[in-house]
Amino acid sequence: MRGDVRILLVGEPEVGKTSLIMSLVSEEFPEKVPARAEEITIPADVTPERIPTHIIDYSASEQTDDELQDEINRANVVCVVYDVNKESTIEKIQSKWIPLVNGRTEKGSRIPVILVGNKSDLQGTSSMESILPIMNRFTEIETCVECSAKNLKNISELFFYAQKAVLHPTAPLYNPEDKQLKSSCVQALTRIFNICDRDNDGILSDTEMNFFQKYCFRNPLSPQALEDVKTVVWKNAPDGILDDGLTLSGFLFLNMLFIQRGRHETTWTVLRKFGYDDNLELTDDYLHPQLRVPYDCTTELNHCAYLFLQRVFEKYDADNDGVLSPIELKNLFSVFPYFPWGPEVFNTVCTDKRGWITLHGYLCHWTFTTYLDVHHCLEYLGYLGYTTITEQESQTAALTVTRDKKMDLEKGQTQRNVFLCKVIGPKGTGKTAFLQAFLGRSLETQSEMGGDVSDFTINTVQINSLDKYLIEHYMESRIPCIFVASKSDLQQQKQEHGIGPVEFCYKHRLPAPFHFSCNSDEATNSQIYSRLALAAAFPNLNEAELSISSFWLRITFGATVVAFLGLAIYKALARQK
Ligand code: GTP
Ligand code: MG
């Protein structure tokens, strides 16, 4: 919502503009008024919507046309005042005032207008008959109110309507010409419906409706009120109720009803609760809450976040087979404004034989995004309605920022669950195959799996053979390093280098090269991945230390909440081709 509101009063001379403003301020009718009232500011705490509000008078006897145009440009809402007893002042609404206010503006950016019929105390008949055709002709007219500065009738209401027209505009929500919700409004409400439809059956049950109500308006609906709402929908939109629950079309109908009855602040409350701004876009605050990640720290999902994501998966896994078919995945991302995954995702994490993502692969991918692209992770959690479902203040509640790596090295243990391993090697040495083997894919499966090549793979690794391996720091670098001798099923090649790999490793006190082949059985291969994870988890230990203190290491692992370690493998040299 905006920070303040500017209300400008215009209209023919002598209709009572200055009197209306003075009556509001002094709560009595002033017999004598100046031609033009000073600009007044109503402080936030005395306005109904708690927003500071400026009220600006206009008088033709004191201001030029240019000054008037200038004030119109600065206004958020314009009240066109007329005298209910003077037909000529009504006629001028359409011949002069509305064209002056919105004549030059684009359809979408018109300033909302309120028609104000003053001097109702002198009234013979209502002016409504002359006003209605004008309201139908100009869609920017939000509402019309008859009032009296003299009797103090409807004065505060008039300023309340003006304020509301600015803070809860109908224009982005509703098209008065075809009497339909606008498409961006339908889209936003559909996302909200999908988030609240927690079992994904296309219907809001009583429980789900109450959850929605409590989240948006704090108080629950009484059982009677719930029945009343459903009855209203059922009478007016028969497809709005199914199995005693509210369908999406019923939900949209309800919101349209609010708007048509001038209660659009209700719909706005809902939209804002779910993160939308005045243009029906999700706000930056909602999608990208502040999160400080100091240097040498990483980001991981916490237990609550994994539970939430798993529930989302299960919600959209309609046939309950533990994998998301393309349609199920599309439904899952229906609350996103775009499809967040590219085709390489299916070569980044585990899938089933059809290339459909498993729950495990799906959680791995979230881990991966959290680690390497926390900005998008927060955004995606926002689309999924994380704060709504988990009743948290912000998506940052889903994350753990790990402690500084230096601290881990000092203490000789880590609480991290995710490690990044860069795979480096010349062209054609089998880096991609090595990455794919991490997903359990043999060379044969790899050739069958289509899709785009991924520079990353992520999977979990069980650390259970701690006493076997050690990684020393390589050279001055504190990053542990392991040599992988790939294609070990083929005959050994003579290395064209002064010093062979085995000798090199020995010289630098690195563990001997690990022989690896995508064609060998899985058991030996999986060891290399555990070994990499281990190296990442305990970079400060040398081989001797690792074997002696293996008992303590086990204890350390028991103490961290994690059952397995995630490991991301990054193909760094791909760009060097
Ligand atoms: P300009 O500044 O010349 O444009 O006029 P204005 O629109 O500011 O009108 P103003 O407030 O000066 O009022 C014009 C006359 O109408 C004054 O004599 C007011 O006392 C009278 N008047 C204003 N409001 C009412 C009302 O609600 N009822 C009655 N009976 N008279 C009113
Ligand atoms: Mg005046």
XYZ file of C-alpha atoms and ligand atoms in Angstrom:
610
model
C 0.000 0.000 0.000
C 1.099 3.566 -0.617
C 2.491 5.897 2.029
C -0.033 8.739 1.832
C -3.100 9.924 -0.046
C -3.813 13.224 -1.854
C -7.460 14.090 -2.281
C -8.316 17.030 -4.577
C -11.758 18.687 -4.624
C -12.856 20.337 -7.876
C -16.212 21.543 -9.254
C -18.166 24.630 -10.280
C -17.948 27.778 -8.119
C -20.268 27.966 -5.083
C -21.050 24.223 -4.929
C -19.531 24.124 -1.411
C -16.032 22.635 -1.805
C -14.430 24.887 0.805
C -17.401 24.406 3.171
C -17.070 20.604 2.943
C -13.404 20.725 3.928
C -14.025 23.165 6.782
C -16.962 21.087 8.056
C -14.781 17.982 8.135
C -12.043 19.735 10.070
C -14.102 21.720 12.587
C -17.075 19.348 12.760
C -19.434 22.301 12.382
C -20.763 24.219 9.387
C -18.841 27.487 8.877
C -21.143 30.350 7.814
C -18.268 32.262 6.248
C -15.460 30.558 4.350
C -12.481 31.819 2.361
C -12.463 31.201 -1.379
C -9.904 28.455 -0.972
C -9.011 26.402 2.106
C -5.366 25.825 3.021
C -4.071 22.338 2.281
C -4.761 20.193 5.321
C -3.085 16.955 6.403
C -4.966 14.452 8.464
C -2.524 12.406 10.537
C -2.487 8.648 10.022
C -3.915 7.716 13.403
C -7.241 9.510 12.889
C -7.939 8.189 9.398
C -9.842 4.923 9.035
C -7.083 3.282 6.969
C -4.242 4.705 9.094
C -2.577 6.522 6.210
C -1.711 10.261 6.319
C -4.162 12.055 4.051
C -3.865 15.471 2.384
C -6.969 17.369 1.313
C -6.594 20.073 -1.343
C -9.172 22.708 -2.252
C -9.561 24.421 -5.614
C -11.034 27.797 -6.398
C -11.275 29.309 -9.878
C -11.110 32.765 -8.337
C -7.665 32.068 -6.895
C -6.011 29.613 -9.260
C -5.094 29.539 -12.939
C -5.907 26.630 -15.243
C -2.254 25.609 -15.202
C -2.220 25.499 -11.424
C -5.360 23.372 -11.508
C -3.818 20.941 -13.999
C -0.764 20.744 -11.823
C -2.847 19.811 -8.784
C -4.752 17.207 -10.814
C -1.471 15.589 -11.808
C -0.392 15.337 -8.184
C -3.712 13.980 -6.892
C -4.371 10.294 -6.148
C -8.130 10.771 -6.284
C -10.348 13.644 -7.413
C -13.719 14.509 -5.862
C -15.923 16.282 -8.382
C -18.370 18.294 -6.264
C -21.756 19.375 -7.614
C -24.839 21.002 -6.122
C -27.678 18.441 -5.995
C -30.184 21.231 -6.610
C -28.429 22.762 -9.620
C -28.679 20.786 -12.838
C -26.047 22.992 -14.504
C -23.392 21.848 -12.019
C -24.271 18.210 -12.796
C -24.021 18.776 -16.529
C -20.509 20.189 -16.080
C -19.310 16.883 -14.572
C -19.214 15.274 -17.995
C -18.716 18.294 -20.208
C -15.858 19.773 -18.208
C -14.528 18.071 -15.086
C -13.984 14.447 -16.002
C -12.350 15.274 -19.337
C -10.098 17.711 -17.482
C -9.046 15.061 -14.962
C -8.617 12.049 -17.243
C -8.862 13.399 -20.769
C -5.188 12.918 -21.480
C -4.461 9.778 -19.450
C -4.246 6.215 -20.695
C -7.138 3.898 -19.930
C -5.195 1.881 -17.372
C -3.754 4.811 -15.444
C -6.848 6.941 -14.915
C -7.201 8.813 -11.648
C -10.163 7.494 -9.674
C -13.037 9.958 -9.345
C -15.702 10.308 -6.645
C -18.868 12.254 -7.411
C -19.977 14.383 -4.455
C -23.503 15.839 -4.430
C -23.494 18.630 -1.823
C -26.312 20.642 -0.200
C -28.565 17.622 0.261
C -30.217 19.605 3.099
C -31.932 21.811 0.477
C -32.835 18.868 -1.700
C -36.215 18.326 -3.296
C -35.541 15.043 -5.150
C -32.440 12.865 -5.357
C -29.879 13.695 -7.992
C -29.270 9.995 -8.632
C -31.390 9.879 -11.751
C -29.087 12.358 -13.504
C -25.948 10.858 -11.969
C -26.389 7.172 -12.879
C -25.901 7.609 -16.633
C -22.704 9.554 -15.927
C -21.444 6.777 -13.656
C -22.111 4.236 -16.369
C -20.333 6.310 -18.955
C -17.108 6.917 -17.029
C -15.611 3.784 -15.531
C -13.103 5.762 -13.474
C -15.952 6.937 -11.218
C -15.549 4.771 -8.132
C -18.676 5.863 -6.351
C -21.112 8.695 -5.739
C -22.164 10.182 -2.429
C -24.802 12.769 -1.521
C -23.934 14.899 1.476
C -24.436 18.214 3.248
C -21.732 20.474 4.620
C -24.477 22.246 6.537
C -25.984 19.180 8.287
C -22.606 17.423 8.474
C -24.236 14.517 6.665
C -21.924 11.921 5.010
C -18.900 14.218 5.329
C -16.484 11.749 6.900
C -17.903 9.015 4.644
C -17.020 11.061 1.583
C -13.374 11.314 2.615
C -13.333 7.656 3.580
C -14.560 6.653 0.107
C -11.926 8.873 -1.457
C -9.205 7.291 0.648
C -10.492 3.832 -0.159
C -10.505 4.562 -3.889
C -6.759 5.153 -3.634
C -5.794 2.418 -1.218
C -8.069 -0.279 -2.591
C -8.533 0.668 -6.233
C -11.016 -1.322 -8.273
C -9.268 -0.668 -11.570
C -6.628 -3.442 -11.277
C -9.234 -5.956 -10.106
C -12.310 -5.454 -12.152
C -13.407 -4.378 -15.571
C -16.686 -2.479 -15.165
C -17.334 -2.536 -18.919
C -17.735 -6.295 -19.202
C -18.440 -6.745 -15.469
C -15.681 -9.339 -15.089
C -12.587 -9.741 -12.938
C -9.448 -8.758 -14.834
C -7.197 -11.584 -15.937
C -4.277 -10.634 -13.672
C -6.704 -10.633 -10.747
C -8.027 -14.069 -11.735
C -4.446 -15.316 -11.962
C -3.549 -14.037 -8.483
C -6.729 -15.406 -6.912
C -6.146 -18.763 -8.608
C -2.686 -19.006 -7.049
C -4.206 -18.187 -3.651
C -6.898 -20.816 -4.162
C -4.307 -23.445 -5.112
C -2.174 -22.706 -2.071
C -5.192 -22.962 0.240
C -6.512 -26.119 -1.433
C -4.109 -28.168 0.585
C -5.214 -31.600 -0.596
C -5.372 -30.430 -4.232
C -8.871 -31.774 -4.859
C -10.026 -28.562 -6.551
C -12.382 -27.706 -3.688
C -11.962 -25.649 -0.543
C -13.405 -27.746 2.265
C -14.735 -26.148 5.468
C -11.344 -26.672 7.103
C -9.508 -25.120 4.164
C -11.924 -22.176 4.036
C -11.392 -21.584 7.737
C -7.646 -21.790 7.299
C -7.865 -19.179 4.541
C -10.175 -16.951 6.575
C -7.982 -17.135 9.671
C -4.833 -16.424 7.705
C -6.300 -13.375 5.917
C -8.593 -11.918 8.570
C -7.279 -13.497 11.778
C -10.699 -14.633 13.051
C -12.360 -17.903 11.999
C -15.785 -18.071 10.343
C -18.671 -19.324 12.440
C -20.250 -22.531 11.092
C -23.369 -20.504 10.257
C -21.392 -17.862 8.338
C -19.669 -20.638 6.414
C -23.029 -22.098 5.404
C -24.307 -18.624 4.442
C -21.332 -17.999 2.167
C -21.841 -21.337 0.441
C -25.556 -20.670 0.019
C -24.914 -17.297 -1.623
C -22.484 -18.885 -4.054
C -24.721 -21.851 -4.766
C -27.696 -19.602 -5.561
C -25.755 -17.363 -7.942
C -23.091 -19.609 -9.408
C -24.165 -23.248 -9.278
C -20.739 -24.555 -10.376
C -19.230 -22.656 -7.451
C -20.143 -25.414 -4.998
C -19.182 -29.058 -5.309
C -19.344 -31.758 -2.626
C -20.250 -29.090 -0.074
C -17.013 -27.186 -0.812
C -16.074 -24.042 -2.719
C -14.644 -24.528 -6.211
C -12.241 -22.136 -7.895
C -15.091 -20.588 -9.868
C -17.040 -20.171 -6.610
C -14.041 -18.497 -5.018
C -13.673 -16.119 -7.981
C -17.397 -15.414 -7.931
C -17.271 -14.474 -4.217
C -14.501 -11.991 -4.856
C -16.371 -10.488 -7.778
C -19.396 -10.092 -5.521
C -17.311 -8.201 -2.947
C -16.068 -5.849 -5.642
C -19.473 -5.286 -7.183
C -20.861 -4.435 -3.765
C -18.126 -1.903 -3.095
C -16.349 -4.200 -0.624
C -13.208 -4.531 -2.691
C -11.039 -3.868 0.355
C -11.887 -7.479 1.292
C -10.307 -8.787 -1.907
C -7.380 -6.420 -1.469
C -6.771 -7.700 2.065
C -6.553 -11.224 0.670
C -4.266 -10.229 -2.203
C -1.918 -8.255 0.042
C -1.718 -11.087 2.565
C -0.433 -13.264 -0.258
C 2.206 -10.717 -1.240
C 0.604 -8.712 -4.073
C 1.147 -4.999 -4.679
C -1.226 -2.477 -6.313
C -0.309 -3.765 -9.777
C -1.050 -7.338 -8.704
C 2.579 -8.298 -8.842
C 4.274 -10.047 -5.942
C 6.293 -7.471 -4.024
C 10.034 -7.648 -3.748
C 9.731 -7.780 0.051
C 7.607 -10.886 -0.262
C 9.734 -12.717 -2.809
C 13.196 -11.649 -1.724
C 13.328 -11.158 2.040
C 16.685 -9.991 3.376
C 19.126 -12.744 4.215
C 22.722 -12.150 5.188
C 25.107 -14.866 4.088
C 28.620 -13.988 5.287
C 31.642 -14.960 3.243
C 32.645 -18.620 3.608
C 29.186 -19.587 4.860
C 26.659 -21.594 2.864
C 22.872 -21.924 2.830
C 20.921 -25.103 3.483
C 17.277 -25.993 3.992
C 16.252 -26.928 7.496
C 14.112 -29.829 8.614
C 10.855 -27.811 8.527
C 11.535 -26.720 4.972
C 12.131 -30.323 3.828
C 8.852 -31.356 5.457
C 7.048 -28.503 3.735
C 8.569 -29.364 0.346
C 7.785 -33.011 0.771
C 4.149 -32.136 1.512
C 4.037 -30.013 -1.628
C 5.398 -32.969 -3.612
C 2.839 -35.337 -2.141
C 0.053 -32.838 -2.777
C 0.785 -32.816 -6.498
C 1.744 -36.478 -6.847
C -1.867 -37.233 -7.697
C -1.408 -40.980 -8.352
C 0.823 -41.383 -5.309
C 3.563 -43.238 -7.190
C 6.464 -41.247 -5.721
C 7.393 -39.561 -8.999
C 6.029 -36.437 -10.663
C 4.805 -36.972 -14.194
C 5.188 -33.982 -16.528
C 1.553 -33.014 -15.861
C 1.933 -33.326 -12.107
C 5.067 -31.196 -12.257
C 3.265 -28.602 -14.354
C 0.493 -28.466 -11.746
C 3.049 -28.063 -8.982
C 4.474 -25.040 -10.732
C 1.040 -23.586 -11.538
C 1.496 -21.177 -8.610
C 4.659 -19.837 -10.296
C 4.494 -17.072 -12.915
C 6.944 -19.069 -15.029
C 8.298 -22.629 -15.195
C 11.413 -22.464 -13.026
C 13.206 -25.603 -14.231
C 15.033 -26.045 -17.489
C 15.379 -29.402 -19.296
C 18.821 -29.980 -17.715
C 17.189 -30.559 -14.310
C 16.403 -34.139 -15.306
C 20.111 -34.785 -15.762
C 20.984 -32.992 -12.517
C 19.097 -35.190 -10.083
C 17.734 -38.718 -9.833
C 14.754 -39.613 -11.956
C 12.967 -42.838 -12.714
C 13.557 -44.695 -15.976
C 11.096 -42.430 -17.813
C 13.099 -39.392 -16.732
C 10.378 -38.316 -14.281
C 11.569 -36.743 -11.095
C 11.468 -38.763 -7.883
C 10.800 -37.321 -4.432
C 14.471 -37.845 -3.673
C 15.552 -36.051 -6.848
C 13.083 -33.249 -6.184
C 14.415 -32.671 -2.652
C 17.972 -32.848 -3.986
C 17.153 -30.154 -6.490
C 15.789 -27.875 -3.783
C 18.971 -28.482 -1.793
C 20.964 -27.586 -4.859
C 19.065 -24.320 -5.509
C 19.348 -23.363 -1.845
C 23.088 -23.896 -1.893
C 23.990 -22.237 -5.182
C 21.171 -19.745 -5.769
C 19.549 -18.825 -2.474
C 17.909 -15.762 -4.039
C 15.775 -17.953 -6.293
C 15.196 -20.459 -3.529
C 13.511 -17.729 -1.435
C 11.542 -16.570 -4.454
C 10.285 -20.086 -5.243
C 9.291 -20.701 -1.630
C 7.371 -17.420 -1.887
C 5.400 -18.638 -4.908
C 4.584 -21.845 -3.052
C 3.127 -19.834 -0.157
C 5.684 -21.073 2.362
C 4.867 -18.360 4.914
C 1.128 -19.047 4.659
C 1.319 -22.778 5.128
C 4.018 -22.824 7.795
C 2.756 -19.644 9.515
C 6.232 -18.103 9.412
C 7.122 -14.446 9.025
C 9.322 -14.960 5.980
C 10.856 -17.620 3.751
C 14.188 -17.099 5.500
C 12.760 -19.270 8.304
C 13.273 -22.209 5.912
C 17.029 -21.756 5.791
C 20.097 -22.406 7.852
C 23.182 -20.327 7.219
C 26.146 -22.513 8.102
C 28.988 -21.215 10.173
C 32.201 -19.904 8.689
C 34.347 -22.587 7.077
C 37.369 -21.384 9.057
C 35.507 -22.256 12.236
C 34.815 -25.783 10.915
C 38.502 -26.204 10.172
C 39.455 -24.971 13.630
C 37.029 -27.243 15.428
C 37.725 -30.195 13.144
C 34.066 -30.830 12.501
C 31.241 -29.414 10.487
C 27.488 -29.115 10.748
C 27.186 -28.720 7.020
C 25.122 -31.225 5.095
C 25.866 -30.029 1.596
C 29.276 -30.032 -0.043
C 30.329 -28.757 -3.392
C 32.924 -30.690 -5.320
C 34.437 -29.328 -8.503
C 35.358 -31.881 -11.111
C 38.250 -30.754 -13.259
C 39.955 -32.499 -16.147
C 40.878 -32.205 -19.806
C 38.357 -32.674 -22.565
C 37.111 -36.211 -23.075
C 38.369 -37.656 -19.798
C 34.872 -38.626 -18.719
C 33.834 -35.802 -16.421
C 30.204 -35.784 -17.577
C 30.031 -39.557 -17.317
C 31.506 -39.307 -13.831
C 28.797 -36.819 -12.869
C 26.039 -38.941 -14.339
C 27.355 -42.068 -12.611
C 26.765 -40.184 -9.378
C 23.060 -40.410 -10.221
C 23.522 -44.159 -10.572
C 23.485 -44.005 -14.362
C 25.712 -46.399 -16.241
C 27.127 -45.476 -19.617
C 24.291 -47.399 -21.214
C 21.571 -45.523 -19.284
C 23.347 -42.271 -19.969
C 23.129 -42.807 -23.685
C 19.413 -43.566 -23.335
C 18.527 -40.546 -21.169
C 17.795 -37.660 -23.502
C 17.553 -34.072 -22.345
C 20.093 -31.362 -21.953
C 23.544 -31.916 -20.540
C 23.797 -30.653 -16.995
C 26.913 -29.089 -15.551
C 25.810 -30.250 -12.119
C 24.623 -33.381 -10.455
C 23.433 -33.692 -6.916
C 22.753 -36.758 -4.822
C 23.049 -37.900 -1.259
C 25.937 -40.002 -0.019
C 26.036 -42.127 3.082
C 29.178 -41.656 5.130
C 29.757 -45.009 6.698
C 33.316 -45.967 5.880
C 35.054 -43.166 7.650
C 38.228 -44.971 8.589
C 39.205 -45.790 5.044
C 39.986 -42.497 3.479
C 41.847 -39.375 4.057
C 42.282 -36.238 2.058
C 45.260 -34.043 2.590
C 45.339 -30.410 1.683
C 46.745 -30.117 -1.739
C 49.658 -27.662 -1.971
C 48.933 -24.339 -0.289
C 45.257 -24.615 -0.982
C 43.038 -25.712 1.872
C 40.630 -27.357 -0.521
C 40.902 -31.139 -0.325
C 41.618 -32.858 -3.586
C 41.189 -36.360 -4.992
C 42.503 -37.636 -8.302
C 40.083 -39.770 -10.202
C 41.493 -42.123 -12.822
C 38.518 -42.525 -15.120
C 37.756 -45.214 -17.729
C 39.621 -47.705 -15.581
C 37.958 -50.568 -17.458
C 40.062 -49.684 -20.489
C 43.712 -50.418 -20.861
C 46.019 -48.037 -19.042
C 47.506 -45.286 -21.164
C 50.980 -43.980 -20.787
C 50.607 -40.397 -19.417
C 52.456 -37.842 -21.525
C 53.975 -36.025 -18.607
C 57.270 -36.024 -16.765
C 55.654 -37.332 -13.665
C 52.900 -39.956 -13.621
C 49.691 -39.526 -11.598
C 50.632 -42.088 -8.957
C 54.008 -40.544 -8.381
C 52.483 -37.057 -8.335
C 50.009 -38.007 -5.631
C 52.696 -39.665 -3.584
C 54.930 -36.613 -3.841
C 52.199 -34.227 -2.718
C 51.004 -36.583 0.017
C 47.699 -37.014 -1.736
C 45.848 -40.316 -1.656
C 46.599 -42.509 -4.636
C 44.389 -41.900 -7.671
C 41.004 -43.504 -7.394
C 40.212 -45.824 -10.254
C 36.803 -45.219 -11.645
C 34.736 -46.586 -14.459
C 31.160 -45.991 -15.506
C 31.164 -49.568 -16.764
C 32.089 -51.228 -13.498
C 29.652 -52.298 -10.832
C 28.010 -49.658 -8.701
C 29.462 -50.640 -5.334
C 33.021 -49.590 -6.087
C 31.873 -46.447 -7.776
C 29.698 -45.247 -4.946
C 32.807 -45.298 -2.752
C 34.371 -42.454 -4.659
C 31.375 -40.217 -3.959
C 31.416 -41.026 -0.235
C 35.079 -40.361 -0.280
C 34.576 -36.946 -1.865
C 31.917 -36.081 0.692
C 34.194 -37.226 3.467
C 37.029 -35.149 2.135
C 34.762 -32.128 2.074
C 33.441 -32.798 5.560
C 36.855 -33.257 7.203
C 39.303 -31.268 5.152
C 41.623 -30.678 8.089
C 42.494 -34.297 8.840
C 45.318 -36.268 7.325
C 45.221 -39.986 6.720
C 46.728 -40.993 10.053
C 44.464 -38.728 12.041
C 41.438 -39.931 10.200
C 42.050 -43.560 11.026
C 42.908 -42.947 14.672
C 40.092 -40.609 15.379
C 37.500 -42.453 13.386
C 35.696 -43.292 16.586
C 35.358 -39.620 17.413
C 34.341 -38.822 13.915
C 31.485 -41.220 14.197
C 30.403 -39.441 17.337
C 30.564 -36.129 15.569
C 28.384 -37.461 12.826
C 25.919 -38.818 15.316
C 25.715 -35.411 16.886
C 24.843 -33.649 13.673
C 21.215 -34.188 12.903
C 21.928 -35.553 9.500
C 21.648 -39.063 8.303
C 23.367 -38.494 5.013
C 25.424 -35.892 3.312
C 24.477 -34.135 0.142
C 27.113 -33.637 -2.484
C 27.052 -31.453 -5.512
C 29.507 -32.034 -8.280
C 30.435 -29.227 -10.544
C 32.065 -29.637 -13.882
C 34.404 -26.690 -13.874
C 36.350 -27.318 -17.022
C 33.368 -27.549 -19.302
C 33.890 -23.903 -20.177
C 37.503 -24.431 -21.161
C 36.693 -26.414 -24.244
P -15.638 28.544 -4.809
O -14.530 28.609 -3.846
O -16.084 29.851 -5.306
O -15.376 27.616 -5.933
O -16.945 27.948 -4.030
P -16.981 26.679 -3.071
O -17.310 25.508 -3.904
O -15.781 26.604 -2.254
O -18.268 26.996 -2.179
P -18.266 27.515 -0.698
O -17.823 26.511 0.268
O -17.659 28.864 -0.668
O -19.856 27.636 -0.479
C -20.658 28.408 -1.331
C -21.957 28.743 -0.610
O -22.741 27.575 -0.398
C -21.726 29.322 0.777
O -22.688 30.363 0.990
C -22.000 28.178 1.728
O -22.482 28.633 2.980
C -23.062 27.417 0.999
N -23.052 26.014 1.307
C -21.981 25.189 1.277
N -22.338 23.945 1.624
C -23.670 23.978 1.877
C -24.601 22.989 2.276
O -24.325 21.823 2.479
N -25.890 23.373 2.431
C -26.271 24.637 2.249
N -27.531 24.895 2.410
N -25.395 25.573 1.846
C -24.123 25.286 1.678
Mg -14.049 27.685 -2.251
